């Protein structure tokens, strides 16, 4: 199957192509530029776009289906909802839900779970609760909330820091005879961490929940969405856990048995609570478990962002000298944390780490590079060495950073004494202007 060439080009080209689809085209011309002809081929395109993280094109593909007179089946709507969920595109998700209803296809439990999860990604707990209420109105059509639905709702409310609602859901689950599994405890921890304002006892609550979670059983809350409806999506993705993007990493990066620990370490790193991280490490050791790479990354992040450069660096060095497979996330975490405060010592460590990483043939992904450039661009004094190095590393691989990072870098260059005809400044200026036409917005430095 040939994808429409305009899918890889500017979005306005796609619209122009759609607009002239039926205008004076011979069957042969139509066939050449049409990238899908039936429901199965459109489903393949949707899956491909989701895998490429080009979620913004899903509505365009759906419009093409309508123009072609192709009726989406239930599984196609599931694919569309999974894509909008992963892209946190709430408006598109409800559009597809409404389209599904308009075609006489009754939304099923899987679709509602995807919608609730999308609400969680967008921190819209009010809408997530309304979806549960809507499900209950359709119970006579066998659209009955399941244990998995309640876990989706629990984690959606947790993302918004609604501790009261999370505990209300726990009580409802308990009353219905549903046990709490590791994803429920993960949600409880996230709820306490995300609650605003942050309470003084949040760290002790997290430690307490980790201790309580040790009695959970995997059979207490099984997965209830059919495998074919999940379409390669994991429960970590469905519940919006911080480990979701690392599930398929190998080399000991993630031990899925440590889900509750993962969320707890991530929460304590966000809170910059060194004492809690140390307590969790001690608990993990007493349980006879070894920290995986995700836990090491969170521990490093906590130490570094709390200003303890030496302890963060030591974790990195101990791992690299252990003989285990090197992981680029450890390099990136050390570089990011070393730039906290933009101290001379930290910036020197960041530079040495980047050079070492590059010499070992580890390369920054577009997201990693953009995130690091955004932070490095916030340096107000000094030679801008790190920002320049990150920019050069990305240019060497023909990667254009995200617009906020480019804008921050450009703003930083402009305030320095650089000649107007400097090649670097001219290239960054050109990139900035090109991206500004497409996106706009952005800022520099750390929040």
CSV table of C-alpha atoms in Angstrom, one decimal:
chain,number,residue,atom,x,y,z
A,1,UNK,CA,0.0,0.0,0.0
A,2,UNK,CA,1.3,3.4,-0.9
A,3,UNK,CA,0.8,6.2,1.6
A,4,UNK,CA,-0.3,9.6,0.3
A,5,UNK,CA,2.8,11.7,-0.3
A,6,UNK,CA,1.2,14.7,1.4
A,7,UNK,CA,1.1,12.8,4.7
A,8,UNK,CA,4.8,13.4,4.9
A,9,UNK,CA,4.5,17.1,3.9
A,10,UNK,CA,2.9,20.2,5.2
A,11,UNK,CA,-0.5,19.9,6.6
A,12,UNK,CA,-2.0,22.5,4.3
A,13,UNK,CA,-1.0,20.4,1.3
A,14,UNK,CA,-3.0,17.5,2.7
A,15,UNK,CA,-6.1,19.7,2.9
A,16,UNK,CA,-5.6,21.0,-0.7
A,17,UNK,CA,-5.4,17.4,-1.8
A,18,UNK,CA,-8.6,16.5,0.0
A,19,UNK,CA,-10.3,19.5,-1.4
A,20,UNK,CA,-9.6,18.5,-5.0
A,21,UNK,CA,-10.1,14.8,-4.6
A,22,UNK,CA,-13.1,14.5,-6.9
A,23,UNK,CA,-12.2,17.3,-9.3
A,24,UNK,CA,-11.5,16.1,-12.9
A,25,UNK,CA,-9.4,13.1,-11.9
A,26,UNK,CA,-9.2,10.1,-14.0
A,27,UNK,CA,-9.4,6.7,-12.3
A,28,UNK,CA,-5.7,6.2,-12.8
A,29,UNK,CA,-4.8,9.5,-11.3
A,30,UNK,CA,-7.1,9.0,-8.4
A,31,UNK,CA,-5.6,5.6,-7.7
A,32,UNK,CA,-2.1,7.0,-7.7
A,33,UNK,CA,-2.7,9.7,-5.1
A,34,UNK,CA,-5.2,7.8,-2.9
A,35,UNK,CA,-3.3,6.2,0.0
A,36,UNK,CA,-6.1,3.8,1.1
A,37,UNK,CA,-9.2,2.3,-0.5
A,38,UNK,CA,-11.0,0.3,2.1
A,39,UNK,CA,-11.5,-0.1,5.8
A,40,UNK,CA,-8.6,-2.4,6.3
A,41,UNK,CA,-6.1,-0.1,4.5
A,42,UNK,CA,-7.3,2.9,6.5
A,43,UNK,CA,-6.9,1.0,9.7
A,44,UNK,CA,-3.3,0.3,8.7
A,45,UNK,CA,-2.7,4.0,8.1
A,46,UNK,CA,-4.2,4.9,11.5
A,47,UNK,CA,-1.9,2.4,13.2
A,48,UNK,CA,1.1,3.6,11.3
A,49,UNK,CA,0.4,7.3,12.2
A,50,UNK,CA,0.0,6.4,15.9
A,51,UNK,CA,3.3,4.5,15.9
A,52,UNK,CA,4.9,7.6,14.3
A,53,UNK,CA,3.3,9.8,17.0
A,54,UNK,CA,1.6,11.9,14.3
A,55,UNK,CA,-1.6,12.0,16.2
A,56,UNK,CA,-2.6,15.3,14.7
A,57,UNK,CA,-3.3,13.6,11.3
A,58,UNK,CA,-5.9,11.1,12.6
A,59,UNK,CA,-8.8,13.6,12.0
A,60,UNK,CA,-7.6,14.1,8.5
A,61,UNK,CA,-7.5,10.4,7.8
A,62,UNK,CA,-11.0,10.0,9.2
A,63,UNK,CA,-12.2,12.8,6.9
A,64,UNK,CA,-10.7,11.0,4.0
A,65,UNK,CA,-12.6,7.8,5.0
A,66,UNK,CA,-15.8,9.8,4.9
A,67,UNK,CA,-15.0,11.3,1.5
A,68,UNK,CA,-14.3,7.8,0.2
A,69,UNK,CA,-17.5,6.4,1.6
A,70,UNK,CA,-15.7,3.9,3.8
A,71,UNK,CA,-17.5,3.2,7.0
A,72,UNK,CA,-15.3,2.7,10.0
A,73,UNK,CA,-15.9,-0.5,12.0
A,74,UNK,CA,-15.7,-0.7,15.8
A,75,UNK,CA,-12.0,-1.8,15.7
A,76,UNK,CA,-11.1,1.2,13.6
A,77,UNK,CA,-12.7,3.5,16.2
A,78,UNK,CA,-10.7,1.7,18.8
A,79,UNK,CA,-7.5,2.5,16.9
A,80,UNK,CA,-8.5,6.1,16.5
A,81,UNK,CA,-9.2,6.4,20.2
A,82,UNK,CA,-5.9,4.8,21.2
A,83,UNK,CA,-4.1,7.3,19.0
A,84,UNK,CA,-5.9,10.3,20.5
A,85,UNK,CA,-5.3,8.9,24.0
A,86,UNK,CA,-1.5,8.5,23.4
A,87,UNK,CA,-1.5,12.0,21.9
A,88,UNK,CA,-3.6,13.5,24.7
A,89,UNK,CA,-6.0,15.0,22.1
A,90,UNK,CA,-9.2,15.2,24.2
A,91,UNK,CA,-11.3,17.1,21.7
A,92,UNK,CA,-10.5,14.6,18.9
A,93,UNK,CA,-11.3,11.7,21.2
A,94,UNK,CA,-14.8,13.0,21.9
A,95,UNK,CA,-15.3,13.8,18.2
A,96,UNK,CA,-14.7,10.2,17.4
A,97,UNK,CA,-17.0,9.1,20.2
A,98,UNK,CA,-19.7,11.3,18.8
A,99,UNK,CA,-19.1,10.0,15.3
A,100,UNK,CA,-19.4,6.4,16.5
A,101,UNK,CA,-22.7,7.1,18.1
A,102,UNK,CA,-24.0,8.9,15.0
A,103,UNK,CA,-23.2,5.8,12.9
A,104,UNK,CA,-25.3,3.7,15.3
A,105,UNK,CA,-22.3,2.0,16.8
A,106,UNK,CA,-22.8,1.8,20.6
A,107,UNK,CA,-19.6,2.6,22.4
A,108,UNK,CA,-18.3,-0.4,24.3
A,109,UNK,CA,-16.4,-0.7,27.6
A,110,UNK,CA,-13.0,-0.6,25.9
A,111,UNK,CA,-13.8,2.7,24.2
A,112,UNK,CA,-15.0,4.3,27.4
A,113,UNK,CA,-11.8,3.1,29.1
A,114,UNK,CA,-9.8,4.8,26.4
A,115,UNK,CA,-11.8,8.0,26.8
A,116,UNK,CA,-11.4,8.1,30.6
A,117,UNK,CA,-7.6,7.5,30.2
A,118,UNK,CA,-7.4,10.4,27.7
A,119,UNK,CA,-9.1,12.6,30.3
A,120,UNK,CA,-6.5,11.5,32.8
A,121,UNK,CA,-3.7,12.5,30.4
A,122,UNK,CA,-5.3,15.9,30.0
A,123,UNK,CA,-5.9,16.1,33.8
A,124,UNK,CA,-9.7,16.5,33.3
A,125,UNK,CA,-11.1,14.5,36.1
A,126,UNK,CA,-14.5,16.1,35.9
A,127,UNK,CA,-15.1,14.8,32.4
A,128,UNK,CA,-13.7,11.3,33.4
A,129,UNK,CA,-16.4,11.1,36.1
A,130,UNK,CA,-19.1,12.2,33.7
A,131,UNK,CA,-18.0,9.3,31.4
A,132,UNK,CA,-18.5,6.8,34.1
A,133,UNK,CA,-22.0,8.2,34.8
A,134,UNK,CA,-22.7,7.9,31.1
A,135,UNK,CA,-21.6,4.3,31.1
A,136,UNK,CA,-24.0,3.5,33.9
A,137,UNK,CA,-26.9,4.9,31.8
A,138,UNK,CA,-26.0,2.4,29.1
A,139,UNK,CA,-25.8,-0.6,31.4
A,140,UNK,CA,-28.9,-2.1,29.9
A,141,UNK,CA,-26.9,-2.3,26.6
A,142,UNK,CA,-24.1,-4.2,28.4
A,143,UNK,CA,-21.9,-1.2,28.7
A,144,UNK,CA,-21.1,-1.9,32.3
A,145,UNK,CA,-18.1,-0.4,34.1
A,146,UNK,CA,-15.5,-3.1,34.9
A,147,UNK,CA,-12.7,-3.2,37.4
A,148,UNK,CA,-10.4,-1.9,34.7
A,149,UNK,CA,-12.8,1.0,34.1
A,150,UNK,CA,-12.5,2.0,37.8
A,151,UNK,CA,-8.7,1.8,37.7
A,152,UNK,CA,-8.7,4.1,34.6
A,153,UNK,CA,-10.9,6.5,36.5
A,154,UNK,CA,-8.8,6.2,39.7
A,155,UNK,CA,-5.6,7.1,37.8
A,156,UNK,CA,-7.4,9.9,35.9
A,157,UNK,CA,-8.4,11.5,39.1
A,158,UNK,CA,-5.0,10.8,40.6
A,159,UNK,CA,-3.4,12.8,37.7
A,160,UNK,CA,-5.4,15.8,38.7
A,161,UNK,CA,-4.5,15.3,42.4
A,162,UNK,CA,-8.1,14.6,43.5
A,163,UNK,CA,-7.3,12.5,46.5
A,164,UNK,CA,-10.9,12.7,47.7
A,165,UNK,CA,-12.3,11.1,44.6
A,166,UNK,CA,-9.5,8.5,44.4
A,167,UNK,CA,-10.4,7.2,47.9
A,168,UNK,CA,-14.1,7.3,47.0
A,169,UNK,CA,-13.3,5.1,44.0
A,170,UNK,CA,-11.3,2.7,46.2
A,171,UNK,CA,-14.3,2.5,48.6
A,172,UNK,CA,-16.6,1.7,45.6
A,173,UNK,CA,-14.2,-1.0,44.4
A,174,UNK,CA,-13.9,-2.6,47.8
A,175,UNK,CA,-17.7,-2.6,48.3
A,176,UNK,CA,-18.1,-4.3,44.9
A,177,UNK,CA,-15.6,-7.0,46.0
A,178,UNK,CA,-12.8,-5.8,43.8
A,179,UNK,CA,-9.3,-6.0,45.2
A,180,UNK,CA,-6.7,-3.3,44.8
A,181,UNK,CA,-3.8,-4.3,42.5
A,182,UNK,CA,-0.5,-2.6,41.8
A,183,UNK,CA,-2.0,-0.1,39.4
A,184,UNK,CA,-4.5,1.1,42.1
A,185,UNK,CA,-1.6,1.7,44.6
A,186,UNK,CA,0.3,3.5,41.8
A,187,UNK,CA,-2.8,5.8,41.4
A,188,UNK,CA,-3.0,6.4,45.2
A,189,UNK,CA,0.7,7.4,45.2
A,190,UNK,CA,0.2,9.7,42.2
A,191,UNK,CA,-2.9,11.3,43.8
A,192,UNK,CA,-0.9,12.3,46.9
A,193,UNK,CA,2.0,13.6,44.9
A,194,UNK,CA,-0.2,15.7,42.5
A,195,UNK,CA,-2.4,17.2,45.2
A,196,UNK,CA,-2.0,20.9,45.5
A,197,UNK,CA,-0.9,22.5,47.6
A,198,UNK,CA,1.7,19.8,48.5
A,199,UNK,CA,1.2,18.6,52.1
A,200,UNK,CA,3.9,18.1,54.7
A,201,UNK,CA,3.0,14.4,55.1
A,202,UNK,CA,3.0,13.5,51.4
A,203,UNK,CA,6.4,11.6,51.6
A,204,UNK,CA,5.3,9.5,54.6
A,205,UNK,CA,2.0,8.7,52.8
A,206,UNK,CA,3.9,7.5,49.7
A,207,UNK,CA,6.2,5.2,51.9
A,208,UNK,CA,3.1,3.9,53.7
A,209,UNK,CA,1.3,3.1,50.5
A,210,UNK,CA,4.4,1.2,49.1
A,211,UNK,CA,4.3,-0.9,52.3
A,212,UNK,CA,0.6,-1.6,52.0
A,213,UNK,CA,0.9,-2.6,48.4
A,214,UNK,CA,3.0,-5.6,49.2
A,215,UNK,CA,-0.1,-7.7,49.8
A,216,UNK,CA,-1.7,-7.2,46.4
A,217,UNK,CA,-2.5,-10.1,44.2
A,218,UNK,CA,-2.3,-10.2,40.4
A,219,UNK,CA,-5.6,-12.0,40.2
A,220,UNK,CA,-7.5,-9.4,42.1
A,221,UNK,CA,-8.1,-7.1,39.2
A,222,UNK,CA,-7.4,-8.7,35.9
A,223,UNK,CA,-7.3,-7.0,32.5
A,224,UNK,CA,-10.7,-7.0,31.0
A,225,UNK,CA,-10.2,-5.2,27.7
A,226,UNK,CA,-9.9,-7.9,24.9
A,227,UNK,CA,-6.4,-8.3,23.6
A,228,UNK,CA,-7.4,-7.4,20.1
A,229,UNK,CA,-8.9,-4.1,21.4
A,230,UNK,CA,-5.7,-3.1,23.2
A,231,UNK,CA,-3.8,-3.3,19.9
A,232,UNK,CA,-0.3,-3.4,21.4
A,233,UNK,CA,-1.1,-1.0,24.2
A,234,UNK,CA,0.1,-1.9,27.7
A,235,UNK,CA,-1.8,-1.4,30.9
A,236,UNK,CA,0.9,1.1,31.9
A,237,UNK,CA,-0.1,3.2,28.9
A,238,UNK,CA,-3.8,2.8,29.7
A,239,UNK,CA,-3.3,4.0,33.2
A,240,UNK,CA,-0.8,6.8,32.2
A,241,UNK,CA,2.0,5.5,34.5
A,242,UNK,CA,5.5,7.2,34.2
A,243,UNK,CA,6.9,3.9,33.0
A,244,UNK,CA,4.6,3.6,30.0
A,245,UNK,CA,7.2,4.7,27.4
A,246,UNK,CA,9.8,2.2,28.7
A,247,UNK,CA,7.8,-1.0,28.9
A,248,UNK,CA,9.5,-2.6,25.9
A,249,UNK,CA,13.0,-1.6,26.8
A,250,UNK,CA,15.4,-4.4,27.3
A,251,UNK,CA,18.7,-4.9,29.1
A,252,UNK,CA,17.2,-4.7,32.6
A,253,UNK,CA,15.8,-1.2,32.2
A,254,UNK,CA,12.4,-2.0,33.7
A,255,UNK,CA,11.3,-4.8,36.1
A,256,UNK,CA,7.5,-4.7,35.8
A,257,UNK,CA,7.1,-6.4,39.1
A,258,UNK,CA,8.3,-3.2,40.7
A,259,UNK,CA,5.5,-1.0,39.4
A,260,UNK,CA,4.6,0.5,42.8
A,261,UNK,CA,8.2,1.3,43.5
A,262,UNK,CA,8.6,2.9,40.1
A,263,UNK,CA,5.7,5.3,40.7
A,264,UNK,CA,6.9,6.0,44.3
A,265,UNK,CA,10.5,6.8,43.2
A,266,UNK,CA,9.2,9.0,40.4
A,267,UNK,CA,7.0,10.9,42.8
A,268,UNK,CA,9.8,11.4,45.3
A,269,UNK,CA,12.1,12.6,42.6
A,270,UNK,CA,9.5,15.1,41.5
A,271,UNK,CA,9.2,16.3,45.1
A,272,UNK,CA,13.0,16.4,45.4
A,273,UNK,CA,12.7,14.4,48.6
A,274,UNK,CA,16.1,12.8,49.2
A,275,UNK,CA,15.1,11.2,52.5
A,276,UNK,CA,12.2,9.4,51.0
A,277,UNK,CA,14.3,8.1,48.1
A,278,UNK,CA,16.8,6.8,50.6
A,279,UNK,CA,14.0,5.1,52.6
A,280,UNK,CA,12.6,3.5,49.4
A,281,UNK,CA,16.1,2.2,48.5
A,282,UNK,CA,16.3,0.6,51.9
A,283,UNK,CA,12.8,-1.0,51.6
A,284,UNK,CA,13.7,-2.3,48.2
A,285,UNK,CA,16.9,-3.9,49.6
A,286,UNK,CA,15.0,-5.5,52.5
A,287,UNK,CA,12.6,-7.0,50.0
A,288,UNK,CA,15.5,-8.6,48.3
A,289,UNK,CA,15.1,-6.6,45.1
A,290,UNK,CA,17.7,-4.8,43.0
A,291,UNK,CA,17.0,-1.4,41.5
A,292,UNK,CA,16.4,-1.5,37.8
A,293,UNK,CA,17.6,1.3,35.5
A,294,UNK,CA,14.3,3.3,35.8
A,295,UNK,CA,14.7,3.4,39.6
A,296,UNK,CA,18.4,4.5,39.2
A,297,UNK,CA,17.3,7.3,36.8
A,298,UNK,CA,14.8,8.5,39.3
A,299,UNK,CA,17.3,8.3,42.2
A,300,UNK,CA,19.8,10.3,40.2
A,301,UNK,CA,17.2,12.8,39.2
A,302,UNK,CA,16.3,13.4,42.9
A,303,UNK,CA,19.9,13.8,44.0
A,304,UNK,CA,20.9,16.1,41.2
A,305,UNK,CA,17.8,18.3,41.3
A,306,UNK,CA,18.3,18.6,45.1
A,307,UNK,CA,21.8,20.0,44.5
A,308,UNK,CA,23.7,16.8,45.4
A,309,UNK,CA,25.9,16.6,42.3
A,310,UNK,CA,28.3,14.0,43.8
A,311,UNK,CA,25.8,11.4,44.8
A,312,UNK,CA,24.0,11.7,41.4
A,313,UNK,CA,27.3,11.3,39.6
A,314,UNK,CA,28.3,8.3,41.8
A,315,UNK,CA,25.2,6.4,40.8
A,316,UNK,CA,26.1,7.0,37.2
A,317,UNK,CA,29.7,5.9,37.6
A,318,UNK,CA,28.8,2.8,39.7
A,319,UNK,CA,26.4,1.6,37.0
A,320,UNK,CA,28.9,2.3,34.1
A,321,UNK,CA,31.6,0.3,35.9
A,322,UNK,CA,29.3,-2.6,36.7
A,323,UNK,CA,29.6,-4.2,33.3
A,324,UNK,CA,25.8,-3.8,32.6
A,325,UNK,CA,24.6,-2.4,29.2
A,326,UNK,CA,25.0,1.4,29.1
A,327,UNK,CA,21.8,3.3,28.8
A,328,UNK,CA,21.4,6.7,27.2
A,329,UNK,CA,18.8,7.7,29.7
A,330,UNK,CA,21.5,7.7,32.4
A,331,UNK,CA,23.6,10.0,30.3
A,332,UNK,CA,20.7,12.4,29.7
A,333,UNK,CA,19.6,12.4,33.3
A,334,UNK,CA,23.2,13.3,34.4
A,335,UNK,CA,23.5,16.1,31.9
A,336,UNK,CA,20.1,17.5,32.8
A,337,UNK,CA,20.7,17.3,36.5
A,338,UNK,CA,24.3,18.7,36.2
A,339,UNK,CA,22.9,21.9,34.7
A,340,UNK,CA,20.8,22.7,37.8
A,341,UNK,CA,21.8,26.2,38.9
A,342,UNK,CA,24.2,26.4,35.9
A,343,UNK,CA,27.2,26.1,38.3
A,344,UNK,CA,30.7,25.9,36.8
A,345,UNK,CA,31.3,22.5,38.2
A,346,UNK,CA,27.9,21.2,37.0
A,347,UNK,CA,28.3,22.7,33.5
A,348,UNK,CA,31.8,21.1,33.2
A,349,UNK,CA,30.3,17.7,34.2
A,350,UNK,CA,27.5,18.1,31.7
A,351,UNK,CA,30.0,18.9,28.9
A,352,UNK,CA,32.2,15.9,29.8
A,353,UNK,CA,29.2,13.6,29.9
A,354,UNK,CA,27.9,14.7,26.5
A,355,UNK,CA,31.4,14.2,24.9
A,356,UNK,CA,31.7,10.8,26.5
A,357,UNK,CA,28.2,9.8,25.4
A,358,UNK,CA,28.9,10.9,21.8
A,359,UNK,CA,32.2,9.0,21.7
A,360,UNK,CA,30.4,5.8,22.7
A,361,UNK,CA,28.0,6.3,19.8
A,362,UNK,CA,25.0,7.2,21.9
A,363,UNK,CA,22.9,9.8,20.1
A,364,UNK,CA,20.2,12.1,21.3
A,365,UNK,CA,16.7,11.5,20.1
A,366,UNK,CA,14.7,14.5,19.0
A,367,UNK,CA,12.8,14.7,22.3
A,368,UNK,CA,15.9,14.2,24.5
A,369,UNK,CA,17.9,16.7,22.5
A,370,UNK,CA,15.1,19.3,22.6
A,371,UNK,CA,14.6,18.9,26.3
A,372,UNK,CA,18.3,19.3,27.0
A,373,UNK,CA,18.6,22.3,24.7
A,374,UNK,CA,15.7,24.0,26.3
A,375,UNK,CA,17.4,23.7,29.7
A,376,UNK,CA,20.9,24.6,28.4
A,377,UNK,CA,19.5,27.7,26.7
A,378,UNK,CA,18.5,29.1,30.0
A,379,UNK,CA,22.1,29.7,31.0
A,380,UNK,CA,22.3,33.5,31.4
A,381,UNK,CA,26.1,33.8,31.8
A,382,UNK,CA,29.1,31.8,30.5
A,383,UNK,CA,30.1,30.8,27.1
A,384,UNK,CA,26.9,28.9,26.1
A,385,UNK,CA,29.1,25.9,25.6
A,386,UNK,CA,26.5,23.2,26.5
A,387,UNK,CA,23.8,24.7,24.4
A,388,UNK,CA,26.1,25.1,21.4
A,389,UNK,CA,27.3,21.5,21.9
A,390,UNK,CA,23.8,20.0,22.0
A,391,UNK,CA,22.8,22.1,19.0
A,392,UNK,CA,25.8,20.8,17.0
A,393,UNK,CA,25.1,17.2,18.0
A,394,UNK,CA,21.6,17.4,16.7
A,395,UNK,CA,22.7,19.2,13.5
A,396,UNK,CA,25.2,16.5,12.9
A,397,UNK,CA,22.3,14.0,12.7
A,398,UNK,CA,20.1,16.3,10.8
A,399,UNK,CA,17.6,16.7,13.7
A,400,UNK,CA,15.6,19.9,14.1
A,401,UNK,CA,14.8,20.5,17.8
A,402,UNK,CA,11.3,21.4,18.9
A,403,UNK,CA,10.3,25.0,18.5
A,404,UNK,CA,10.4,26.0,22.2
A,405,UNK,CA,14.0,24.8,22.4
A,406,UNK,CA,15.0,26.6,19.2
A,407,UNK,CA,13.3,29.8,20.4
A,408,UNK,CA,15.1,29.6,23.8
A,409,UNK,CA,18.4,28.9,22.1
A,410,UNK,CA,17.9,31.8,19.6
A,411,UNK,CA,17.0,34.2,22.4
A,412,UNK,CA,20.1,33.2,24.3
A,413,UNK,CA,22.3,33.8,21.3
A,414,UNK,CA,20.8,37.2,20.6
A,415,UNK,CA,21.7,38.6,24.0
A,416,UNK,CA,25.4,37.5,23.6
A,417,UNK,CA,28.0,39.5,21.6
A,418,UNK,CA,27.8,37.5,18.4
A,419,UNK,CA,28.3,39.2,15.0
A,420,UNK,CA,25.1,39.3,12.9
A,421,UNK,CA,26.8,37.4,10.1
A,422,UNK,CA,27.9,34.5,12.4
A,423,UNK,CA,27.0,31.2,10.6
A,424,UNK,CA,25.6,29.6,13.8
A,425,UNK,CA,23.4,32.6,14.5
A,426,UNK,CA,22.2,32.8,10.9
A,427,UNK,CA,21.3,29.0,10.9
A,428,UNK,CA,19.5,29.2,14.2
A,429,UNK,CA,17.6,32.4,13.0
A,430,UNK,CA,16.5,30.7,9.8
A,431,UNK,CA,15.4,27.6,11.7
A,432,UNK,CA,13.5,29.7,14.3
A,433,UNK,CA,11.7,31.7,11.6
A,434,UNK,CA,10.7,28.5,9.7
A,435,UNK,CA,9.3,26.9,12.9
A,436,UNK,CA,7.6,30.0,14.1
A,437,UNK,CA,5.4,30.1,11.0
A,438,UNK,CA,4.2,26.6,11.9
A,439,UNK,CA,4.0,26.7,15.7
A,440,UNK,CA,4.7,29.8,17.7
A,441,UNK,CA,5.0,30.2,21.5
A,442,UNK,CA,7.8,28.8,23.7
A,443,UNK,CA,10.2,29.9,26.5
A,444,UNK,CA,13.6,29.4,28.0
A,445,UNK,CA,15.2,27.7,30.9
A,446,UNK,CA,13.8,25.7,33.8
A,447,UNK,CA,10.3,26.3,35.3
